[in-house]
Tab-separated table of C-alpha atoms in Angstrom:
chain	number	residue	atom	x	y	z
A	19	MET	CA	11.521	-32.458	20.357
A	20	THR	CA	9.584	-29.172	20.250
A	21	LYS	CA	8.758	-27.745	23.632
A	22	THR	CA	5.034	-27.811	24.497
A	23	SER	CA	4.918	-26.372	28.028
A	24	PHE	CA	5.268	-22.617	28.606
A	25	ASP	CA	4.654	-19.880	31.135
A	26	LEU	CA	2.710	-17.922	28.522
A	27	VAL	CA	1.076	-18.800	25.215
A	28	VAL	CA	-0.280	-16.048	23.007
A	29	VAL	CA	-2.882	-16.896	20.366
A	30	GLY	CA	-2.638	-14.451	17.458
A	31	GLY	CA	0.424	-12.695	16.054
A	32	GLY	CA	-0.886	-9.206	15.349
A	33	PRO	CA	0.239	-5.956	17.013
A	34	GLY	CA	-1.259	-7.124	20.286
A	35	GLY	CA	-0.096	-10.729	20.174
A	36	TYR	CA	3.482	-10.355	19.018
A	37	VAL	CA	4.097	-7.438	21.412
A	38	ALA	CA	2.739	-9.550	24.290
A	39	ALA	CA	5.133	-12.333	23.313
A	40	ILE	CA	8.117	-9.965	23.214
A	41	ARG	CA	7.291	-8.351	26.557
A	42	GLY	CA	6.783	-11.759	28.158
A	43	ALA	CA	10.195	-12.905	26.930
A	44	GLN	CA	11.801	-9.676	28.178
A	45	LEU	CA	10.411	-10.416	31.636
A	46	GLY	CA	11.929	-13.879	31.666
A	47	LEU	CA	8.842	-15.943	30.863
A	48	SER	CA	8.958	-18.900	28.505
A	49	VAL	CA	6.684	-17.839	25.666
A	50	ALA	CA	4.996	-19.393	22.638
A	51	LEU	CA	3.052	-17.607	19.914
A	52	VAL	CA	0.394	-19.372	17.854
A	53	GLU	CA	-0.494	-17.747	14.520
A	54	ARG	CA	-2.608	-19.422	11.848
A	55	ALA	CA	-1.715	-17.029	9.015
A	56	GLU	CA	0.877	-14.263	8.777
A	57	LEU	CA	2.954	-12.810	11.598
A	58	GLY	CA	1.954	-9.201	12.111
A	59	GLY	CA	-1.725	-10.002	11.741
A	60	ILE	CA	-4.269	-8.072	9.704
A	61	CYS	CA	-2.831	-4.694	10.698
A	62	LEU	CA	0.605	-5.304	9.272
A	63	ASN	CA	-0.383	-7.466	6.308
A	64	TRP	CA	-3.862	-6.291	5.259
A	65	GLY	CA	-4.668	-3.173	7.230
A	66	CYS	CA	-2.699	-0.352	8.826
A	67	ILE	CA	0.590	-0.716	6.976
A	68	PRO	CA	-0.336	-1.566	3.360
A	69	THR	CA	-3.105	1.048	3.331
A	70	LYS	CA	-0.640	3.688	4.483
A	71	ALA	CA	1.766	2.621	1.724
A	72	LEU	CA	-0.965	3.110	-0.881
A	73	LEU	CA	-2.015	6.405	0.657
A	74	HIS	CA	1.579	7.632	0.546
A	75	SER	CA	1.694	6.778	-3.146
A	76	ALA	CA	-1.404	8.950	-3.523
A	77	THR	CA	0.361	11.740	-1.614
A	78	VAL	CA	3.330	11.580	-3.995
A	79	LEU	CA	0.977	11.634	-6.983
A	80	ARG	CA	-0.868	14.631	-5.572
A	81	ALA	CA	2.437	16.434	-4.943
A	82	CYS	CA	3.525	15.847	-8.531
A	83	ARG	CA	0.293	17.239	-9.907
A	84	GLU	CA	0.652	20.343	-7.743
A	85	ALA	CA	4.413	20.713	-8.236
A	86	ALA	CA	4.153	23.828	-10.418
A	87	HIS	CA	2.730	25.667	-7.435
A	88	TYR	CA	6.087	25.124	-5.720
A	89	GLY	CA	8.185	26.152	-8.693
A	90	VAL	CA	8.839	22.610	-9.930
A	91	THR	CA	7.926	22.052	-13.573
A	92	GLY	CA	7.478	18.923	-15.639
A	93	ALA	CA	5.630	16.818	-13.052
A	94	ALA	CA	2.042	17.887	-13.748
A	95	GLU	CA	1.386	14.980	-16.120
A	96	ALA	CA	2.209	12.344	-13.507
A	97	ARG	CA	-0.059	9.301	-13.733
A	98	PRO	CA	-0.688	6.446	-11.321
A	99	ASP	CA	0.974	3.090	-12.016
A	100	LEU	CA	-1.482	1.013	-10.018
A	101	ALA	CA	0.435	-2.249	-10.343
A	102	ALA	CA	3.609	-0.606	-9.026
A	103	MET	CA	1.714	1.037	-6.160
A	104	VAL	CA	0.204	-2.297	-5.119
A	105	ALA	CA	3.524	-4.110	-5.497
A	106	ARG	CA	5.257	-1.571	-3.279
A	107	SER	CA	2.490	-1.846	-0.695
A	108	ARG	CA	2.836	-5.627	-0.584
A	109	LYS	CA	6.632	-5.341	-0.378
A	110	VAL	CA	6.346	-3.008	2.609
A	111	ALA	CA	4.022	-5.438	4.379
A	112	GLY	CA	6.317	-8.355	3.568
A	113	ARG	CA	9.354	-6.574	4.933
A	114	LEU	CA	7.643	-5.846	8.229
A	115	GLY	CA	6.361	-9.418	8.452
A	116	GLN	CA	9.944	-10.641	8.180
A	117	GLY	CA	10.838	-8.142	10.878
A	118	VAL	CA	8.306	-9.656	13.278
A	119	ALA	CA	9.671	-13.138	12.560
A	120	HIS	CA	13.162	-11.854	13.374
A	121	LEU	CA	11.925	-10.338	16.651
A	122	MET	CA	10.362	-13.654	17.667
A	123	LYS	CA	13.644	-15.466	17.058
A	124	LYS	CA	15.686	-12.731	18.733
A	125	ASN	CA	13.558	-12.904	21.884
A	126	GLY	CA	13.428	-16.698	22.038
A	127	VAL	CA	9.699	-16.968	21.358
A	128	THR	CA	8.580	-20.344	19.990
A	129	VAL	CA	6.222	-19.827	17.050
A	130	PHE	CA	3.591	-22.365	16.027
A	131	ALA	CA	1.989	-21.941	12.597
A	132	ALA	CA	-1.447	-23.247	13.520
A	133	SER	CA	-4.904	-22.480	14.864
A	134	ALA	CA	-5.592	-23.020	18.546
A	135	ARG	CA	-8.542	-23.606	20.832
A	136	LEU	CA	-8.880	-23.841	24.591
A	137	ALA	CA	-8.885	-27.480	25.675
A	138	GLY	CA	-9.277	-27.389	29.445
A	139	SER	CA	-7.529	-25.505	32.209
A	140	GLY	CA	-4.183	-24.251	30.980
A	141	LYS	CA	-4.395	-26.246	27.746
A	142	LEU	CA	-4.513	-25.348	24.066
A	143	ALA	CA	-5.204	-27.807	21.256
A	144	LEU	CA	-3.587	-26.929	17.936
A	145	ASP	CA	-5.028	-27.983	14.597
A	146	ASN	CA	-1.732	-29.723	13.778
A	147	GLY	CA	-2.418	-32.255	16.531
A	148	ALA	CA	-0.166	-30.775	19.203
A	149	THR	CA	-1.298	-29.721	22.677
A	150	LEU	CA	0.311	-26.836	24.521
A	151	SER	CA	0.132	-26.163	28.222
A	152	ALA	CA	0.619	-22.769	29.854
A	153	LYS	CA	0.024	-20.998	33.145
A	154	HIS	CA	-1.294	-18.029	31.230
A	155	ILE	CA	-3.042	-17.817	27.845
A	156	ILE	CA	-3.627	-14.528	26.013
A	157	LEU	CA	-6.211	-14.441	23.235
A	158	ALA	CA	-5.232	-11.850	20.630
A	159	THR	CA	-7.180	-13.175	17.655
A	160	GLY	CA	-8.214	-9.785	16.273
A	161	ALA	CA	-11.243	-9.056	14.133
A	162	ARG	CA	-12.467	-9.179	10.553
A	163	ALA	CA	-14.604	-7.035	8.288
A	164	ARG	CA	-18.316	-7.029	8.979
A	165	GLU	CA	-20.289	-8.541	6.109
A	166	LEU	CA	-23.532	-6.995	4.897
A	167	PRO	CA	-26.275	-9.297	3.569
A	168	ALA	CA	-27.104	-6.837	0.792
A	169	LEU	CA	-23.468	-6.775	-0.403
A	170	PRO	CA	-21.924	-10.250	-0.637
A	171	ILE	CA	-18.163	-10.061	-1.163
A	172	GLY	CA	-17.067	-11.157	-4.630
A	173	GLU	CA	-15.307	-10.063	-7.797
A	174	ARG	CA	-16.919	-6.618	-7.866
A	175	ILE	CA	-17.888	-6.189	-4.216
A	176	TRP	CA	-14.776	-5.882	-2.095
A	177	ALA	CA	-13.769	-5.958	1.546
A	178	TYR	CA	-10.434	-4.444	2.575
A	179	ARG	CA	-8.342	-7.376	1.283
A	180	GLN	CA	-9.622	-7.063	-2.267
A	181	ALA	CA	-9.471	-3.262	-2.112
A	182	LEU	CA	-5.743	-3.437	-1.282
A	183	VAL	CA	-4.789	-5.425	-4.379
A	184	PRO	CA	-6.800	-3.986	-7.306
A	185	THR	CA	-5.705	-4.893	-10.822
A	186	GLU	CA	-7.301	-1.799	-12.346
A	187	ILE	CA	-8.683	1.545	-11.248
A	188	PRO	CA	-12.485	1.408	-11.017
A	189	LYS	CA	-14.253	3.929	-13.197
A	190	SER	CA	-16.840	4.424	-10.469
A	191	LEU	CA	-16.629	3.265	-6.874
A	192	LEU	CA	-19.109	3.116	-4.015
A	193	VAL	CA	-17.594	3.037	-0.518
A	194	VAL	CA	-20.087	1.825	2.089
A	195	GLY	CA	-19.149	3.111	5.518
A	196	ALA	CA	-17.538	6.480	6.186
A	197	GLY	CA	-15.504	5.611	9.233
A	198	ALA	CA	-11.704	5.585	9.143
A	199	ILE	CA	-11.347	2.633	6.743
A	200	GLY	CA	-13.948	3.904	4.297
A	201	ALA	CA	-12.565	7.435	4.349
A	202	GLU	CA	-9.048	6.184	3.646
A	203	PHE	CA	-10.094	4.051	0.689
A	204	ALA	CA	-12.219	6.890	-0.670
A	205	SER	CA	-9.186	9.201	-0.524
A	206	PHE	CA	-6.848	6.748	-2.246
A	207	TYR	CA	-9.163	5.773	-5.074
A	208	ARG	CA	-10.181	9.361	-5.735
A	209	ALA	CA	-6.514	10.378	-5.955
A	210	VAL	CA	-5.803	7.735	-8.595
A	211	GLY	CA	-8.792	8.744	-10.699
A	212	ALA	CA	-11.911	6.845	-9.658
A	213	GLU	CA	-15.261	8.608	-9.375
A	214	VAL	CA	-16.002	7.933	-5.708
A	215	THR	CA	-19.262	7.953	-3.781
A	216	LEU	CA	-18.891	7.640	0.008
A	217	ILE	CA	-21.970	6.805	2.066
A	218	ASP	CA	-22.836	6.314	5.717
A	219	MET	CA	-26.004	5.715	7.703
A	220	THR	CA	-25.126	8.425	10.226
A	221	PRO	CA	-25.713	12.194	9.811
A	222	GLU	CA	-21.995	12.839	9.199
A	223	ILE	CA	-18.904	11.029	7.975
A	224	LEU	CA	-16.316	9.976	10.589
A	225	PRO	CA	-19.163	9.739	13.120
A	226	GLN	CA	-16.866	9.064	16.088
A	227	GLU	CA	-15.110	12.400	15.632
A	228	ASP	CA	-16.034	15.868	16.842
A	229	ALA	CA	-18.955	17.139	14.742
A	230	GLU	CA	-17.121	20.278	13.599
A	231	ILE	CA	-14.131	18.254	12.437
A	232	SER	CA	-16.368	15.771	10.610
A	233	GLN	CA	-18.071	18.617	8.767
A	234	LEU	CA	-14.723	20.067	7.722
A	235	ALA	CA	-13.622	16.634	6.491
A	236	ARG	CA	-16.782	16.331	4.434
A	237	LYS	CA	-16.181	19.710	2.809
A	238	ALA	CA	-12.590	18.742	2.025
A	239	PHE	CA	-13.674	15.424	0.490
A	240	GLU	CA	-16.353	17.081	-1.632
A	241	LYS	CA	-13.854	19.686	-2.810
A	242	GLN	CA	-11.714	16.817	-4.132
A	243	GLY	CA	-14.687	15.481	-6.055
A	244	ILE	CA	-15.798	12.760	-3.656
A	245	ARG	CA	-19.575	12.531	-3.592
A	246	VAL	CA	-20.733	12.166	0.017
A	247	LEU	CA	-24.165	10.857	1.021
A	248	THR	CA	-25.045	10.617	4.705
A	249	ARG	CA	-28.183	9.103	6.208
A	250	CYS	CA	-27.773	6.632	3.386
A	251	ALA	CA	-27.815	2.819	3.324
A	252	VAL	CA	-27.677	0.005	0.787
A	253	THR	CA	-30.854	-2.066	0.748
A	254	ALA	CA	-30.115	-4.346	-2.225
A	255	SER	CA	-27.534	-5.090	-4.885
A	256	SER	CA	-27.046	-7.283	-7.934
A	257	THR	CA	-23.948	-7.899	-10.004
A	258	THR	CA	-24.271	-7.306	-13.728
A	259	ALA	CA	-21.920	-7.437	-16.690
A	260	ASP	CA	-21.358	-3.698	-16.309
A	261	GLY	CA	-20.852	-3.538	-12.545
A	262	VAL	CA	-22.893	-3.626	-9.369
A	263	LYS	CA	-26.449	-2.328	-9.439
A	264	VAL	CA	-27.199	-0.911	-6.005
A	265	THR	CA	-30.386	0.303	-4.364
A	266	LEU	CA	-29.716	3.114	-1.915
A	267	GLU	CA	-32.099	4.547	0.633
A	268	HIS	CA	-31.148	8.191	1.142
A	269	ASP	CA	-33.225	10.462	3.350
A	270	GLY	CA	-36.229	8.208	2.845
A	271	LYS	CA	-35.894	8.070	-0.936
A	272	LYS	CA	-34.779	5.084	-3.001
A	273	ILE	CA	-32.026	5.580	-5.560
A	274	GLU	CA	-30.802	2.978	-8.040
A	275	GLU	CA	-27.284	3.351	-9.411
A	276	THR	CA	-24.638	1.156	-10.989
A	277	PHE	CA	-20.999	1.233	-9.865
A	278	ASP	CA	-17.957	-0.452	-11.332
A	279	ARG	CA	-16.894	-1.637	-7.865
A	280	VAL	CA	-18.154	-1.458	-4.276
A	281	ILE	CA	-16.023	-1.451	-1.106
A	282	VAL	CA	-17.710	-2.575	2.114
A	283	ALA	CA	-16.200	-0.794	5.127
A	284	ALA	CA	-19.035	-1.156	7.603
A	285	GLY	CA	-17.168	-2.045	10.772
A	286	ILE	CA	-15.641	-5.205	12.186
A	287	VAL	CA	-16.563	-8.283	14.210
A	288	GLY	CA	-14.317	-10.077	16.672
A	289	ASN	CA	-12.728	-13.439	15.842
A	290	VAL	CA	-14.255	-15.413	18.699
A	291	GLU	CA	-15.279	-18.542	16.799
A	292	ASN	CA	-13.492	-21.902	17.189
A	293	LEU	CA	-11.556	-20.795	20.260
A	294	GLY	CA	-13.180	-23.314	22.594
A	295	LEU	CA	-14.863	-20.622	24.657
A	296	GLU	CA	-18.126	-22.534	25.035
A	297	LYS	CA	-17.047	-24.595	28.032
A	298	THR	CA	-15.278	-21.750	29.828
A	299	ARG	CA	-16.321	-18.754	31.878
A	300	VAL	CA	-15.203	-16.380	29.122
A	301	LYS	CA	-18.077	-14.042	28.248
A	302	VAL	CA	-18.666	-12.832	24.694
A	303	GLU	CA	-20.781	-9.754	24.027
A	304	LYS	CA	-21.526	-8.578	20.485
A	305	THR	CA	-18.687	-10.719	19.071
A	306	HIS	CA	-16.109	-9.369	21.521
A	307	ILE	CA	-14.594	-10.931	24.639
A	308	ASP	CA	-15.459	-9.239	27.923
A	309	THR	CA	-12.412	-8.282	30.014
A	310	ASP	CA	-11.564	-6.219	33.080
A	311	GLY	CA	-9.055	-3.389	33.328
A	312	LEU	CA	-6.145	-5.833	33.400
A	313	CYS	CA	-7.371	-7.766	30.345
A	314	ARG	CA	-8.561	-10.746	32.422
A	315	THR	CA	-11.551	-12.764	31.244
A	316	GLY	CA	-13.930	-14.683	33.473
A	317	GLU	CA	-11.779	-17.801	33.046
A	318	PRO	CA	-8.739	-17.944	35.390
A	319	GLY	CA	-5.484	-17.780	33.465
A	320	VAL	CA	-7.143	-16.621	30.232
A	321	TYR	CA	-6.789	-13.046	28.992
A	322	ALA	CA	-7.886	-11.126	25.887
A	323	ILE	CA	-6.345	-8.074	24.227
A	324	GLY	CA	-6.736	-5.995	21.084
A	325	ASP	CA	-9.639	-5.964	18.662
A	326	VAL	CA	-11.143	-9.212	19.950
A	327	ALA	CA	-11.514	-7.507	23.340
A	328	GLY	CA	-13.551	-4.622	21.939
A	329	ALA	CA	-13.299	-0.928	21.161
A	330	PRO	CA	-11.379	1.130	20.431
A	331	TRP	CA	-10.241	-1.054	17.536
A	332	LEU	CA	-6.760	0.379	17.171
A	333	ALA	CA	-3.396	-1.330	16.762
A	334	HIS	CA	-1.695	0.905	19.326
A	335	LYS	CA	-4.400	0.111	21.854
A	336	ALA	CA	-3.710	-3.592	21.279
A	337	SER	CA	0.035	-3.141	21.769
A	338	HIS	CA	-0.461	-1.115	24.942
A	339	GLU	CA	-2.868	-3.709	26.319
A	340	ALA	CA	-0.307	-6.387	25.491
A	341	VAL	CA	2.358	-4.764	27.663
A	342	LEU	CA	-0.109	-3.994	30.442
A	343	CYS	CA	-1.474	-7.549	30.463
A	344	VAL	CA	1.913	-9.265	30.505
A	345	GLU	CA	3.335	-6.945	33.151
A	346	ALA	CA	0.300	-7.653	35.346
A	347	ILE	CA	0.893	-11.385	34.845
A	348	ALA	CA	4.505	-10.868	35.929
A	349	GLY	CA	3.393	-9.055	39.065
A	350	LEU	CA	4.521	-5.568	38.080
A	351	PRO	CA	2.448	-2.521	39.113
A	352	VAL	CA	0.215	-1.467	36.216
A	353	HIS	CA	-2.714	0.832	35.539
A	354	ALA	CA	-5.765	0.068	33.452
A	355	ILE	CA	-5.964	1.872	30.111
A	356	ASP	CA	-8.026	5.048	30.040
A	357	PRO	CA	-9.798	5.020	26.638
A	358	LEU	CA	-9.850	8.820	26.699
A	359	ARG	CA	-6.052	8.825	26.463
A	360	ILE	CA	-5.877	6.687	23.351
A	361	PRO	CA	-5.421	8.749	20.164
A	362	ALA	CA	-7.385	7.866	17.031
A	363	CYS	CA	-6.180	8.650	13.516
A	364	THR	CA	-7.734	8.546	10.061
A	365	TYR	CA	-5.172	8.722	7.239
A	366	SER	CA	-7.433	10.199	4.593
A	367	TYR	CA	-6.620	13.444	2.796
A	368	PRO	CA	-6.713	15.491	4.916
A	369	GLN	CA	-5.975	13.359	7.952
A	370	VAL	CA	-8.113	13.505	11.082
A	371	ALA	CA	-6.761	12.778	14.565
A	372	SER	CA	-8.239	13.104	18.023
A	373	ILE	CA	-7.891	12.191	21.664
A	374	GLY	CA	-10.360	12.422	24.528
A	375	MET	CA	-13.858	13.853	24.378
A	376	THR	CA	-15.642	15.664	21.583
A	377	GLU	CA	-16.961	19.125	22.396
A	378	ALA	CA	-20.498	17.765	22.741
A	379	ARG	CA	-19.458	14.965	25.072
A	380	ALA	CA	-17.263	17.261	27.151
A	381	ARG	CA	-20.098	19.744	27.545
A	382	GLU	CA	-22.401	16.959	28.699
A	383	HIS	CA	-19.694	15.661	31.057
A	384	VAL	CA	-19.082	18.940	32.912
A	385	THR	CA	-22.755	19.935	32.969
A	386	LYS	CA	-23.435	17.025	35.328
A	387	THR	CA	-21.288	18.741	37.955
A	388	GLY	CA	-22.379	22.272	37.150
A	389	GLY	CA	-19.125	23.064	35.405
A	390	GLU	CA	-18.213	24.664	32.094
A	391	ILE	CA	-15.835	24.014	29.245
A	392	ARG	CA	-13.492	26.259	27.309
A	393	VAL	CA	-12.915	25.605	23.631
A	394	GLY	CA	-9.914	26.810	21.678
A	395	LYS	CA	-9.545	26.776	17.890
A	396	PHE	CA	-6.671	27.676	15.630
A	397	THR	CA	-6.572	27.319	11.869
A	398	PHE	CA	-3.446	26.358	9.970
A	399	ALA	CA	-3.919	29.491	7.859
A	400	GLY	CA	-2.209	31.346	10.718
A	401	ASN	CA	0.803	29.030	10.883
A	402	GLY	CA	3.989	29.964	9.016
A	403	LYS	CA	5.198	26.413	8.435
A	404	ALA	CA	1.817	25.327	7.066
A	405	ILE	CA	1.789	28.269	4.658
A	406	ALA	CA	5.350	27.491	3.536
A	407	MET	CA	4.334	23.861	2.906
A	408	GLY	CA	1.242	24.877	0.962
A	409	GLU	CA	-0.910	22.974	3.480
A	410	ASP	CA	-2.618	25.836	5.286
A	411	GLN	CA	-6.129	24.342	5.388
A	412	GLY	CA	-7.157	22.674	8.618
A	413	LEU	CA	-8.035	23.201	12.251
A	414	VAL	CA	-6.772	22.375	15.733
A	415	LYS	CA	-9.474	22.318	18.382
A	416	THR	CA	-8.967	21.862	22.120
A	417	VAL	CA	-11.533	21.400	24.882
A	418	PHE	CA	-10.745	22.123	28.532
A	419	ASP	CA	-12.523	21.974	31.854
A	420	ALA	CA	-12.809	25.698	32.611
A	421	LYS	CA	-12.342	25.259	36.361
A	422	SER	CA	-9.555	22.674	36.627
A	423	GLY	CA	-7.768	23.354	33.349
A	424	GLU	CA	-7.880	19.636	32.485
A	425	LEU	CA	-7.519	18.832	28.795
A	426	LEU	CA	-10.736	16.970	28.012
A	427	GLY	CA	-10.270	16.559	24.266
A	428	ALA	CA	-8.203	17.577	21.262
A	429	HIS	CA	-9.073	17.341	17.571
A	430	ILE	CA	-7.029	18.019	14.447
A	431	ILE	CA	-7.782	18.006	10.731
A	432	HIS	CA	-4.728	18.503	8.523
A	433	PRO	CA	-2.508	16.367	6.241
A	434	GLU	CA	-0.111	15.900	9.195
A	435	ALA	CA	-2.734	15.422	11.919
A	436	SER	CA	-1.605	11.900	12.857
A	437	GLU	CA	1.914	13.141	13.627
A	438	LEU	CA	0.668	16.094	15.665
A	439	ILE	CA	-1.861	14.394	17.939
A	440	THR	CA	0.803	12.700	20.061
A	441	GLY	CA	1.676	16.085	21.568
A	442	TYR	CA	-1.730	16.149	23.186
A	443	GLY	CA	-1.428	12.457	24.028
A	444	VAL	CA	1.696	13.121	26.081
A	445	ALA	CA	-0.007	16.072	27.741
A	446	ALA	CA	-3.020	13.958	28.699
A	447	SER	CA	-0.835	11.154	30.055
A	448	LEU	CA	1.088	13.625	32.205
A	449	GLU	CA	-2.185	15.252	33.309
A	450	ALA	CA	-0.926	18.590	32.039
A	451	THR	CA	-3.201	21.556	32.606
A	452	GLU	CA	-3.818	24.484	30.304
A	453	GLU	CA	-1.168	26.417	32.252
A	454	ASP	CA	1.446	23.724	31.620
A	455	LEU	CA	0.671	23.722	27.913
A	456	MET	CA	0.656	27.503	27.632
A	457	HIS	CA	4.080	27.669	29.309
A	458	THR	CA	5.562	25.018	26.995
A	459	VAL	CA	7.976	26.403	24.392
A	460	PHE	CA	7.161	25.150	20.879
A	461	ALA	CA	9.847	25.356	18.195
A	462	HIS	CA	9.382	27.829	15.338
A	463	PRO	CA	8.564	27.411	12.540
A	464	THR	CA	6.710	24.136	13.085
A	465	LEU	CA	3.198	22.828	12.588
A	466	SER	CA	3.175	21.971	16.288
A	467	GLU	CA	2.864	25.662	17.105
A	468	THR	CA	-0.799	25.276	16.187
A	469	LEU	CA	-1.197	23.003	19.226
A	470	HIS	CA	0.049	25.838	21.421
A	471	GLU	CA	-2.100	28.466	19.749
A	472	SER	CA	-5.257	26.387	20.146
A	473	VAL	CA	-4.626	26.130	23.881
A	474	LEU	CA	-3.998	29.856	24.091
A	475	ALA	CA	-7.196	30.491	22.125
A	476	ALA	CA	-9.247	28.514	24.642
A	477	PHE	CA	-8.303	31.083	27.258
A	478	GLY	CA	-8.452	34.192	25.072
A	479	ARG	CA	-4.710	34.466	24.564
A	480	ALA	CA	-4.090	33.367	20.947
A	481	LEU	CA	-1.229	35.310	19.435
A	482	HIS	CA	-1.673	34.714	15.709
A	483	ALA	CA	-5.431	34.457	15.311
């Protein structure tokens, strides 16, 4: 007979849920994981991982087309095999899904393929008729794409799922939403040959990033042939035999255009429906569950982590919350997550990565106490490794509290930005000052030397600028 009573039950098997289950098992708890679809969740199956597989295919294609620059001939005529790219992307996701299943078995986690809802104190009712009991219940149900009334999802209007498995390259593509997801899809489809228009309602693309970095990203996108329209929204659409006829409102003017396909990347909403929250003290605000610093909800014994618990909507934030939450349940000393120490990455071309405050926010922050900031910038054009790679366009920007030397924010735009940002993440976690960073020895020749130079630049000591 299948066991139905546990110390911990986790609802949702994404990067928050499955990590919570593993950590619980490591700490000696009896653990069950309930997942209605695929282990690994949206991130592994329909988000982070498959998009990165497609984007890497685009990187290889771009490298082939530019191979002559590096003294390699015969590759300039490389063409995208879309079916093979998609097949590889799905294979990568499938492999990692199997890996999660193996980890559940290895750690002794009981997995239920079902949906679950709260059914009284310490109880969960599954849609297969079973009832589970647990001292602690973690909700890790994730989020889904926000739908726009003017753009109903269908054959020609896609959300991320449809955009990940195209059967042909659109001749023309409208991407609605220029955050991380929209920017990544715009980069991929432009690389494989689509004429791409990227729009956003805000004054700049990647609106959560530092304004200077966002402007550099826009210039880079436009240089690749991506048409960028900001302060732009879709007010109406209709599907025709030739594509999708869209009415745009741009800077107060209406524009009517027809696109072969449209991708909607206008944010996400939390999966809070059908969880049985109505008769509990769990509070939901703007489709996300309200939690405290230890991931506790208003209902005793019920916790929430990851995207369903609100911003930042990042897989690594979910995984970190998972460990924090479970360790708190087990009685270990833990600290609440500081959102300013969570890196954010956009895997477009070029990539954008950041941690902490933007320059504008940092300036506002220190002004309240009569302080000042110091800003350092270093371009990759001054870095030997970047020049050798042929990737010498980009910027590292650091923001410090002038008095204390605290690193308030760091921002990078470069094809390897996502790999570089962790250096600043470690520094922030260790509360390193500008002096600590300036005294750190960075290997040469590496791209990471730009991190050092940007810090030096903030205090008038850059060596290669």
